[in-house]
Short mmCIF file of C-alpha atoms and ligand atoms in Angstrom, two decimals:
data_model
loop_
_atom_site.label_atom_id
_atom_site.label_comp_id
_atom_site.label_asym_id
_atom_site.label_seq_id
_atom_site.Cartn_x
_atom_site.Cartn_y
_atom_site.Cartn_z
CA MET A 1 5.71 2.91 -13.54
CA ILE A 2 7.12 4.77 -16.55
CA ASP A 3 3.69 4.90 -18.33
CA ARG A 4 2.06 6.48 -15.31
CA PHE A 5 5.03 8.76 -14.73
CA ASN A 6 4.77 10.09 -18.28
CA THR A 7 1.02 10.76 -18.02
CA ALA A 8 1.61 12.76 -14.83
CA ALA A 9 4.68 14.45 -16.34
CA ASP A 10 2.52 15.63 -19.29
CA ILE A 11 0.08 17.24 -16.84
CA LEU A 12 2.99 18.97 -15.12
CA ASP A 13 4.48 19.88 -18.50
CA LEU A 14 7.91 18.57 -17.48
CA SER A 15 10.81 19.13 -19.86
CA GLU A 16 12.52 16.13 -21.44
CA PRO A 17 15.77 16.48 -19.43
CA VAL A 18 13.82 16.58 -16.14
CA ARG A 19 11.82 13.50 -17.18
CA GLN A 20 14.97 11.61 -18.11
CA LYS A 21 16.54 12.44 -14.78
CA LEU A 22 13.52 11.35 -12.75
CA GLN A 23 12.86 8.18 -14.73
CA ARG A 24 16.32 6.77 -14.28
CA PRO A 25 17.72 5.57 -10.96
CA GLU A 26 20.59 7.53 -9.44
CA LYS A 27 22.52 4.30 -8.84
CA GLN A 28 22.17 0.58 -9.69
CA ILE A 29 24.33 -1.94 -7.89
CA LEU A 30 24.69 -5.64 -8.65
CA VAL A 31 26.44 -7.82 -6.08
CA ASN A 32 27.59 -11.42 -6.12
CA PHE A 33 28.50 -13.46 -3.08
CA SER A 34 28.80 -17.07 -1.93
CA ILE A 35 27.80 -18.77 1.29
CA THR A 36 28.29 -22.29 2.61
CA LEU A 37 24.94 -24.08 2.74
CA ASP A 38 23.97 -26.35 5.65
CA ASN A 39 24.98 -29.40 3.55
CA GLY A 40 28.53 -28.04 3.23
CA THR A 41 28.38 -26.97 -0.44
CA GLU A 42 29.15 -23.45 -1.64
CA GLN A 43 26.38 -21.53 -3.39
CA ASN A 44 26.60 -18.25 -5.22
CA PHE A 45 23.83 -15.63 -5.03
CA GLU A 46 23.15 -12.50 -7.01
CA GLY A 47 21.66 -9.42 -5.36
CA TYR A 48 20.69 -5.88 -6.31
CA ARG A 49 20.28 -2.50 -4.73
CA VAL A 50 18.83 0.32 -6.78
CA ILE A 51 18.77 3.90 -5.48
CA HIS A 52 16.14 5.70 -7.49
CA SER A 53 16.26 9.11 -5.79
CA THR A 54 17.76 10.89 -2.80
CA VAL A 55 16.19 14.26 -3.57
CA LEU A 56 13.76 14.27 -0.62
CA GLY A 57 16.07 12.51 1.85
CA PRO A 58 17.99 9.27 2.42
CA SER A 59 16.74 6.58 0.05
CA LYS A 60 14.35 4.09 1.60
CA GLY A 61 13.02 0.78 0.39
CA GLY A 62 12.61 -2.89 1.10
CA ILE A 63 14.72 -5.92 0.30
CA ARG A 64 12.99 -8.78 -1.49
CA TYR A 65 14.03 -12.45 -1.36
CA ASP A 66 12.45 -14.26 -4.26
CA ASN A 67 13.50 -16.42 -7.19
CA GLY A 68 11.80 -13.99 -9.58
CA VAL A 69 13.84 -10.93 -8.51
CA HIS A 70 15.45 -9.15 -11.49
CA LEU A 71 17.01 -5.76 -12.08
CA GLU A 72 14.11 -4.24 -14.06
CA GLU A 73 11.67 -5.19 -11.30
CA VAL A 74 13.93 -3.71 -8.61
CA LYS A 75 14.26 -0.51 -10.67
CA ALA A 76 10.49 -0.11 -10.92
CA LEU A 77 10.02 -0.88 -7.22
CA ALA A 78 12.71 1.68 -6.31
CA GLY A 79 10.89 4.34 -8.35
CA TRP A 80 7.60 3.53 -6.62
CA MET A 81 9.31 4.10 -3.27
CA THR A 82 10.31 7.62 -4.31
CA TRP A 83 6.73 8.47 -5.29
CA LYS A 84 5.27 6.75 -2.22
CA SER A 85 7.36 8.75 0.24
CA ALA A 86 6.69 11.94 -1.71
CA VAL A 87 2.92 11.47 -1.82
CA THR A 88 2.74 10.97 1.95
CA GLY A 89 5.23 13.75 2.70
CA ILE A 90 7.82 11.42 4.26
CA PRO A 91 11.34 12.92 3.96
CA PHE A 92 12.86 9.91 2.22
CA GLY A 93 13.94 9.11 -1.31
CA GLY A 94 13.34 5.76 -2.98
CA ALA A 95 15.34 2.55 -3.24
CA LYS A 96 14.79 -1.18 -3.46
CA GLY A 97 16.90 -4.28 -3.18
CA GLY A 98 16.61 -7.98 -3.72
CA ILE A 99 18.38 -11.29 -3.76
CA ILE A 100 17.55 -14.07 -6.21
CA CYS A 101 16.70 -16.95 -3.87
CA ASP A 102 13.76 -18.96 -2.59
CA PRO A 103 13.60 -18.19 1.14
CA ARG A 104 11.28 -21.18 1.74
CA GLN A 105 14.04 -23.53 0.60
CA LEU A 106 16.66 -22.00 2.90
CA SER A 107 17.23 -22.61 6.61
CA LYS A 108 17.40 -19.76 9.15
CA THR A 109 21.20 -20.18 9.27
CA GLU A 110 21.45 -19.92 5.48
CA LEU A 111 19.17 -16.88 5.40
CA GLU A 112 21.31 -15.21 8.05
CA LYS A 113 24.50 -15.92 6.07
CA ILE A 114 22.93 -14.53 2.88
CA THR A 115 21.74 -11.39 4.66
CA ARG A 116 25.13 -10.77 6.27
CA ALA A 117 26.99 -11.34 2.97
CA TYR A 118 24.61 -8.97 1.13
CA THR A 119 25.11 -6.33 3.86
CA LYS A 120 28.90 -6.67 3.66
CA ALA A 121 28.75 -6.23 -0.11
CA LEU A 122 26.67 -3.06 0.30
CA VAL A 123 28.28 -1.62 3.42
CA ASP A 124 29.27 1.60 1.61
CA THR A 125 25.76 2.05 0.21
CA PHE A 126 23.65 1.59 3.34
CA GLY A 127 23.61 4.12 6.18
CA PRO A 128 21.07 6.05 8.29
CA GLU A 129 21.67 9.23 6.29
CA LYS A 130 22.29 7.47 2.96
CA ASP A 131 20.15 4.43 2.23
CA VAL A 132 17.85 2.71 4.73
CA PRO A 133 16.49 -0.76 3.84
CA ALA A 134 13.28 -2.36 5.16
CA PRO A 135 11.45 -5.68 4.75
CA ASP A 136 9.64 -6.66 1.58
CA MET A 137 8.39 -9.93 0.08
CA GLY A 138 10.25 -12.84 1.67
CA THR A 139 12.01 -10.79 4.35
CA GLY A 140 11.00 -9.65 7.84
CA PRO A 141 12.32 -8.58 11.25
CA ASP A 142 14.90 -11.41 11.41
CA GLU A 143 16.61 -10.32 8.19
CA MET A 144 16.49 -6.65 9.24
CA GLY A 145 18.04 -7.53 12.62
CA TRP A 146 20.89 -9.47 10.93
CA LEU A 147 21.46 -6.58 8.54
CA MET A 148 21.65 -4.07 11.40
CA ASP A 149 23.95 -6.35 13.37
CA GLU A 150 26.35 -6.92 10.44
CA PHE A 151 26.40 -3.23 9.53
CA SER A 152 27.07 -2.33 13.20
CA LEU A 153 29.86 -4.93 13.46
CA LEU A 154 31.50 -3.52 10.35
CA HIS A 155 31.39 -0.02 11.89
CA GLY A 156 32.38 -1.10 15.40
CA LYS A 157 29.32 0.42 17.09
CA PRO A 158 25.53 -0.13 17.16
CA ILE A 159 23.76 1.73 14.35
CA HIS A 160 20.06 1.00 14.75
CA ALA A 161 18.79 3.57 12.25
CA VAL A 162 20.47 1.83 9.28
CA VAL A 163 17.40 -0.34 8.74
CA THR A 164 13.72 -0.38 9.73
CA GLY A 165 11.27 -3.21 10.32
CA LYS A 166 13.47 -4.72 13.05
CA HIS A 167 12.30 -6.70 16.06
CA LEU A 168 11.38 -4.51 19.04
CA HIS A 169 14.38 -5.71 21.06
CA ALA A 170 16.67 -4.70 18.19
CA GLY A 171 15.29 -1.15 18.07
CA GLY A 172 12.12 -1.73 16.06
CA SER A 173 9.00 0.38 16.43
CA LEU A 174 5.75 -0.72 17.95
CA GLY A 175 3.21 -1.06 15.17
CA ARG A 176 5.72 -1.54 12.31
CA VAL A 177 4.94 -5.21 11.61
CA GLU A 178 1.27 -4.53 11.00
CA ALA A 179 1.70 -0.97 9.63
CA THR A 180 1.24 -1.71 5.93
CA GLY A 181 -1.89 -3.80 6.51
CA ARG A 182 -3.25 -1.21 8.98
CA GLY A 183 -2.62 1.46 6.35
CA VAL A 184 -4.36 -0.58 3.63
CA SER A 185 -7.36 -0.93 5.96
CA ILE A 186 -7.44 2.78 6.85
CA ILE A 187 -7.38 3.62 3.13
CA THR A 188 -10.08 1.01 2.36
CA LEU A 189 -12.37 2.51 5.01
CA LEU A 190 -11.72 6.03 3.67
CA ALA A 191 -12.50 4.87 0.12
CA LEU A 192 -15.76 3.26 1.27
CA ARG A 193 -16.74 6.41 3.16
CA LYS A 194 -15.91 8.58 0.16
CA PHE A 195 -18.35 6.59 -1.94
CA GLY A 196 -21.04 6.57 0.72
CA LEU A 197 -20.75 2.82 1.30
CA ASP A 198 -21.29 1.30 4.73
CA ALA A 199 -18.24 -0.67 5.90
CA VAL A 200 -20.30 -3.19 7.87
CA ASN A 201 -20.76 -6.38 5.84
CA THR A 202 -18.88 -4.96 2.85
CA THR A 203 -17.42 -8.01 1.11
CA VAL A 204 -13.68 -8.24 0.56
CA ALA A 205 -11.38 -10.63 -1.33
CA ILE A 206 -7.67 -10.53 -0.50
CA GLN A 207 -4.91 -12.03 -2.63
CA GLY A 208 -1.85 -12.86 -0.50
CA PHE A 209 -1.78 -13.80 3.17
CA GLY A 210 1.67 -12.58 4.15
CA ASN A 211 2.56 -9.45 6.06
CA VAL A 212 0.28 -7.11 4.09
CA GLY A 213 -2.62 -9.46 3.31
CA LEU A 214 -2.90 -11.01 6.77
CA HIS A 215 -2.91 -7.70 8.65
CA SER A 216 -5.27 -6.06 6.15
CA ALA A 217 -7.64 -9.01 6.59
CA LEU A 218 -7.47 -8.79 10.39
CA PHE A 219 -8.06 -5.02 10.63
CA LEU A 220 -10.94 -5.11 8.17
CA TYR A 221 -12.46 -8.13 9.94
CA ASP A 222 -12.21 -6.14 13.20
CA HIS A 223 -14.16 -3.33 11.49
CA ASP A 224 -16.96 -5.79 10.62
CA LEU A 225 -16.22 -6.13 6.94
CA LYS A 226 -16.87 -9.60 5.56
CA ILE A 227 -13.69 -11.22 4.21
CA THR A 228 -15.15 -13.77 1.81
CA ALA A 229 -11.94 -14.89 0.10
CA VAL A 230 -8.22 -15.04 0.80
CA SER A 231 -5.32 -16.75 -0.94
CA ASP A 232 -1.67 -17.48 -0.56
CA VAL A 233 0.74 -19.04 -3.00
CA SER A 234 -0.59 -22.53 -2.22
CA VAL A 235 -4.38 -22.09 -2.30
CA ALA A 236 -7.34 -19.71 -2.67
CA LEU A 237 -10.23 -20.03 -0.18
CA TYR A 238 -13.83 -18.80 -0.41
CA ASN A 239 -16.68 -18.62 2.06
CA PRO A 240 -19.63 -16.39 1.10
CA GLU A 241 -20.63 -16.12 4.78
CA GLY A 242 -17.24 -14.59 5.60
CA ILE A 243 -14.04 -16.17 6.90
CA ASN A 244 -13.25 -15.94 10.61
CA ILE A 245 -9.84 -14.25 10.21
CA PRO A 246 -8.49 -14.62 13.79
CA GLU A 247 -9.29 -18.33 13.54
CA LEU A 248 -7.62 -18.57 10.12
CA ILE A 249 -4.51 -16.83 11.52
CA LEU A 250 -4.34 -19.40 14.33
CA TYR A 251 -4.60 -22.16 11.74
CA TYR A 252 -1.94 -20.48 9.55
CA ASN A 253 0.48 -20.17 12.49
CA LEU A 254 0.06 -23.84 13.37
CA ASN A 255 0.26 -24.90 9.72
CA ASN A 256 3.78 -23.73 8.83
CA LYS A 257 2.51 -20.29 7.72
CA SER A 258 0.14 -21.64 5.09
CA ILE A 259 -3.66 -21.41 4.78
CA SER A 260 -3.80 -24.62 2.73
CA GLY A 261 -6.20 -27.18 4.22
CA TYR A 262 -8.26 -24.68 6.28
CA PRO A 263 -11.54 -26.56 6.60
CA LYS A 264 -14.16 -23.79 6.88
CA ALA A 265 -13.96 -22.55 3.28
CA THR A 266 -14.17 -23.89 -0.26
CA VAL A 267 -11.08 -24.10 -2.43
CA ILE A 268 -11.34 -21.97 -5.57
CA SER A 269 -8.75 -21.23 -8.24
CA HIS A 270 -6.33 -18.33 -7.82
CA SER A 271 -7.75 -16.60 -10.90
CA GLU A 272 -11.34 -17.00 -9.63
CA LEU A 273 -10.49 -15.08 -6.45
CA LEU A 274 -9.60 -12.02 -8.51
CA THR A 275 -12.90 -12.04 -10.40
CA LEU A 276 -15.27 -12.70 -7.47
CA ASN A 277 -18.31 -10.51 -7.07
CA VAL A 278 -17.12 -8.52 -4.03
CA ASP A 279 -17.21 -4.87 -3.03
CA VAL A 280 -13.47 -4.60 -2.42
CA LEU A 281 -10.57 -6.53 -3.96
CA ILE A 282 -7.17 -6.20 -2.28
CA PRO A 283 -4.31 -7.66 -4.30
CA ALA A 284 -1.61 -7.97 -1.61
CA ALA A 285 0.83 -10.49 -3.07
CA LYS A 286 2.86 -9.26 -6.04
CA GLU A 287 2.88 -7.12 -9.17
CA ASP A 288 1.00 -7.54 -12.48
CA VAL A 289 -1.81 -9.80 -11.30
CA ILE A 290 -4.54 -7.67 -12.89
CA THR A 291 -3.63 -7.12 -16.53
CA ALA A 292 -5.37 -6.53 -19.86
CA GLU A 293 -6.06 -10.28 -19.89
CA ASN A 294 -8.29 -10.43 -16.82
CA ALA A 295 -9.28 -6.78 -16.15
CA GLU A 296 -12.53 -7.16 -18.11
CA ALA A 297 -13.57 -10.01 -15.79
CA ILE A 298 -13.00 -8.10 -12.53
CA ASN A 299 -16.27 -7.66 -10.62
CA ALA A 300 -15.16 -5.67 -7.55
CA SER A 301 -16.31 -2.04 -7.16
CA ILE A 302 -13.08 -0.90 -5.51
CA ILE A 303 -9.52 -2.23 -5.85
CA VAL A 304 -7.13 -1.23 -3.08
CA GLU A 305 -3.56 -2.00 -4.12
CA GLY A 306 -1.94 -3.63 -1.09
CA ALA A 307 0.96 -4.94 -3.20
CA ASN A 308 3.23 -2.77 -5.30
CA GLY A 309 2.15 -2.63 -8.93
CA PRO A 310 -0.56 -5.33 -8.90
CA VAL A 311 -2.53 -3.58 -11.67
CA SER A 312 -0.65 -3.18 -14.95
CA SER A 313 -0.96 0.10 -16.83
CA ASP A 314 -2.91 -1.46 -19.73
CA ALA A 315 -5.47 -2.74 -17.21
CA ASP A 316 -5.98 0.81 -15.83
CA THR A 317 -7.99 1.91 -18.88
CA ILE A 318 -10.22 -1.19 -18.85
CA LEU A 319 -10.94 -0.78 -15.13
CA LYS A 320 -11.66 2.92 -15.64
CA ASP A 321 -14.19 2.09 -18.38
CA LYS A 322 -15.81 -0.40 -16.02
CA LYS A 323 -15.99 2.41 -13.40
CA ILE A 324 -13.95 0.41 -10.92
CA LEU A 325 -12.15 2.69 -8.49
CA VAL A 326 -8.46 1.80 -8.08
CA VAL A 327 -6.76 3.21 -4.99
CA PRO A 328 -3.10 3.24 -6.06
CA ASP A 329 -0.28 1.40 -4.31
CA ILE A 330 1.77 4.52 -3.64
CA LEU A 331 -1.06 5.72 -1.40
CA ALA A 332 -2.73 2.47 -0.31
CA ASN A 333 0.34 0.63 1.01
CA ALA A 334 2.25 3.68 2.27
CA GLY A 335 1.55 2.72 5.90
CA GLY A 336 4.73 0.63 5.93
CA VAL A 337 7.12 3.38 4.86
CA THR A 338 5.35 5.83 7.17
CA VAL A 339 5.95 3.71 10.28
CA SER A 340 9.44 2.90 8.98
CA TYR A 341 10.03 6.64 9.08
CA PHE A 342 8.74 6.69 12.68
CA GLU A 343 11.15 3.86 13.53
CA TRP A 344 14.06 5.70 11.92
CA LEU A 345 13.11 8.87 13.85
CA GLN A 346 12.86 6.97 17.15
CA ASN A 347 16.28 5.33 16.54
CA SER A 348 17.85 8.67 15.58
CA LEU A 349 16.38 10.45 18.64
CA SER A 350 16.82 7.47 21.04
CA GLU A 351 13.08 7.52 21.73
CA SER A 352 10.40 4.82 22.04
CA TRP A 353 6.92 5.86 21.07
CA LYS A 354 3.75 4.39 22.51
CA ILE A 355 1.60 2.36 20.12
CA GLU A 356 -1.17 5.00 20.25
CA GLN A 357 1.29 7.66 19.12
CA VAL A 358 2.44 5.49 16.20
CA ASN A 359 -1.09 4.57 15.12
CA ASN A 360 -2.56 8.07 15.53
CA ARG A 361 0.23 9.70 13.52
CA LEU A 362 -0.08 7.00 10.85
CA GLU A 363 -3.81 7.60 10.55
CA GLU A 364 -3.34 11.39 10.40
CA ILE A 365 -0.76 11.13 7.59
CA LEU A 366 -2.82 8.67 5.54
CA GLU A 367 -6.05 10.66 5.95
CA LYS A 368 -4.30 13.83 4.80
CA SER A 369 -2.65 12.08 1.85
CA PHE A 370 -5.93 10.40 0.85
CA ALA A 371 -7.72 13.79 0.88
CA GLU A 372 -4.93 15.43 -1.16
CA VAL A 373 -4.93 12.66 -3.78
CA PHE A 374 -8.71 12.69 -4.24
CA SER A 375 -8.80 16.47 -4.35
CA ALA A 376 -6.06 16.51 -7.03
CA ALA A 377 -7.94 13.80 -8.95
CA ALA A 378 -11.02 16.05 -9.04
CA HIS A 379 -8.95 19.13 -9.89
CA TYR A 380 -7.14 17.55 -12.87
CA ASN A 381 -10.01 15.22 -13.77
CA VAL A 382 -7.73 12.18 -13.64
CA SER A 383 -7.67 8.87 -11.77
CA PRO A 384 -6.44 8.85 -8.13
CA ARG A 385 -3.35 7.03 -9.42
CA ILE A 386 -2.34 9.77 -11.83
CA ALA A 387 -3.23 12.40 -9.20
CA ALA A 388 -0.92 10.68 -6.71
CA TYR A 389 1.90 10.72 -9.28
CA VAL A 390 1.29 14.40 -10.05
CA ILE A 391 1.55 15.30 -6.34
CA ALA A 392 4.65 13.15 -5.83
CA ILE A 393 6.52 14.21 -8.97
CA ARG A 394 5.78 17.88 -8.34
CA LYS A 395 7.27 17.61 -4.84
CA VAL A 396 10.46 15.96 -6.08
CA VAL A 397 10.85 18.44 -8.97
CA GLU A 398 10.34 21.42 -6.66
CA VAL A 399 12.87 20.24 -4.08
CA GLN A 400 15.35 19.32 -6.83
CA ALA A 401 14.98 22.83 -8.30
CA VAL A 402 15.65 24.43 -4.89
CA LYS A 403 18.74 22.22 -4.40
CA GLU A 404 20.05 23.08 -7.85
CA SER A 405 19.48 26.80 -7.33
CA ILE A 406 21.45 26.63 -4.05
CA VAL A 407 24.31 24.82 -5.80
CA ASN A 408 24.22 27.32 -8.67
CA SER A 409 24.25 30.30 -6.33
CA LYS A 410 27.23 28.81 -4.45
CA ASN A 411 29.07 28.30 -7.74
CA TYR A 412 28.23 31.86 -8.73
CA LYS A 413 29.62 33.22 -5.42
CA GLN A 414 32.78 31.13 -5.79
CA ASN A 415 33.28 32.46 -9.33
P1 NAD B 1 5.03 -11.65 2.12
O1 NAD B 1 6.15 -12.43 1.57
O2 NAD B 1 4.92 -11.49 3.60
O3 NAD B 1 3.63 -12.25 1.61
C1 NAD B 1 3.35 -12.48 0.26
C2 NAD B 1 2.09 -13.34 0.22
O4 NAD B 1 1.66 -13.49 -1.12
C3 NAD B 1 2.29 -14.76 0.76
O5 NAD B 1 1.13 -15.15 1.48
C4 NAD B 1 2.42 -15.60 -0.50
O6 NAD B 1 2.06 -16.95 -0.29
C5 NAD B 1 1.42 -14.86 -1.36
N1 NAD B 1 1.55 -15.12 -2.79
C6 NAD B 1 2.66 -15.11 -3.56
N2 NAD B 1 2.33 -15.38 -4.84
C7 NAD B 1 0.98 -15.53 -4.86
C8 NAD B 1 0.04 -15.82 -5.86
N3 NAD B 1 0.43 -16.01 -7.13
N4 NAD B 1 -1.28 -15.89 -5.53
C9 NAD B 1 -1.68 -15.72 -4.26
N5 NAD B 1 -0.83 -15.44 -3.27
C10 NAD B 1 0.48 -15.35 -3.56
O7 NAD B 1 5.10 -10.22 1.39
P2 NAD B 1 4.45 -8.86 1.88
O8 NAD B 1 5.46 -8.13 2.69
O9 NAD B 1 3.09 -9.11 2.40
O10 NAD B 1 4.39 -8.08 0.49
C11 NAD B 1 3.33 -8.30 -0.43
C12 NAD B 1 3.30 -7.14 -1.41
O11 NAD B 1 3.13 -5.92 -0.69
C13 NAD B 1 4.56 -6.95 -2.26
O12 NAD B 1 4.17 -6.43 -3.50
C14 NAD B 1 5.33 -5.90 -1.48
O13 NAD B 1 6.22 -5.17 -2.32
C15 NAD B 1 4.19 -5.02 -1.02
N6 NAD B 1 4.49 -4.18 0.14
C16 NAD B 1 4.93 -4.72 1.32
C17 NAD B 1 5.17 -3.89 2.39
C18 NAD B 1 5.57 -4.42 3.74
O14 NAD B 1 5.69 -3.62 4.69
N7 NAD B 1 5.77 -5.71 3.93
C19 NAD B 1 5.00 -2.50 2.27
C20 NAD B 1 4.53 -1.99 1.05
C21 NAD B 1 4.28 -2.85 0.00
#
């Protein structure tokens, strides 16, 4: 994140103090809490919340439940949220949170206790006008509902807008669950169109079959692209004729949310999936999966970053030399934060939008952002990634300057 930030900051000729301010989070919070597990023993958990920026609005960002969560990762993810909202013009700042735990080893009751304890520990940080969490890896509508409920209990009244990505009955928005995958698909189709490629029968490999990967696969399948490979943490599957995604989703739902054992595809290795000869590769699982070590072996023409940070900065140069187009995460997976913003707006205005309204506005915002990023890339002769950072950083710097000038003028008047 910092490497890319600095490249964009050089283009914008940012001063050192401004860089320092934007690189560092506004706030980093570490919390510790214990819950009683189902077997009666006490277990302690460590969690984080990092507020990177509140310049453009309340900070916004997901909460991750994973054994690999650590502060540096949360800091980078919080920064990405700032740039993602800025590049799409969403009036939010950036934040991220996480708890070190393996959600697959915890029961629903334990997950609820963890979520409520984390919320209690951060009750002064969260708030509709302060910091608004959302789901990320390992969390979903259940966790968001528990968070909202605990926060509301602690305030003695329902406060739906404190969190997004909730179930519909808890004040969620239509279209939020699938929003990130829908956005990844919209961006993939725009990228194909930009390069004069026909979407029909375009081959796609997708790493990760969770919220982002599954919905990306389904939308692209519905647009007649051929999904030849998918993976989850347990297995990678390949079928050169294309995988029937609705059928795979049925299998996955009946198979404890795993694609392992699906009979109509061959098992390949996880690393092989990334280097398949496909038109589009969508890493939609986690960060740093395409690095200097495997970038040379990538065969896709286009990489659309469904996950946050799946391509490391040292891999960027190798992919550029290989003329592989990388559509950056802060644009490609911004569908989630965009519909989160719609959910927050609906909660704040006590409205419920129709699905068409959600989807049409999402498409409009992503099309506009895509056009702006590619036009800036041509203007500055840089990659779409650096162009996206330039747009985002410029917005934050400009708004920050206006805020500071208002504060200075007030001070001047008071003096
Ligand atoms: P998820 O937990 O729903 O799914 C993650 C998927 O990745 C699972 O299928 C898991 O089995 C798989 N996986 C994990 N490690 C893997 C590996 N080594 N190889 C192959 N598959 C692996 O998470 P998600 O919400 O889909 O998030 C995925 C990524 O997208 C994360 O980087 C997240 O930050 C990013 N993201 C999510 C959203 C959202 O709205 N959920 C929005 C923007 C970005």
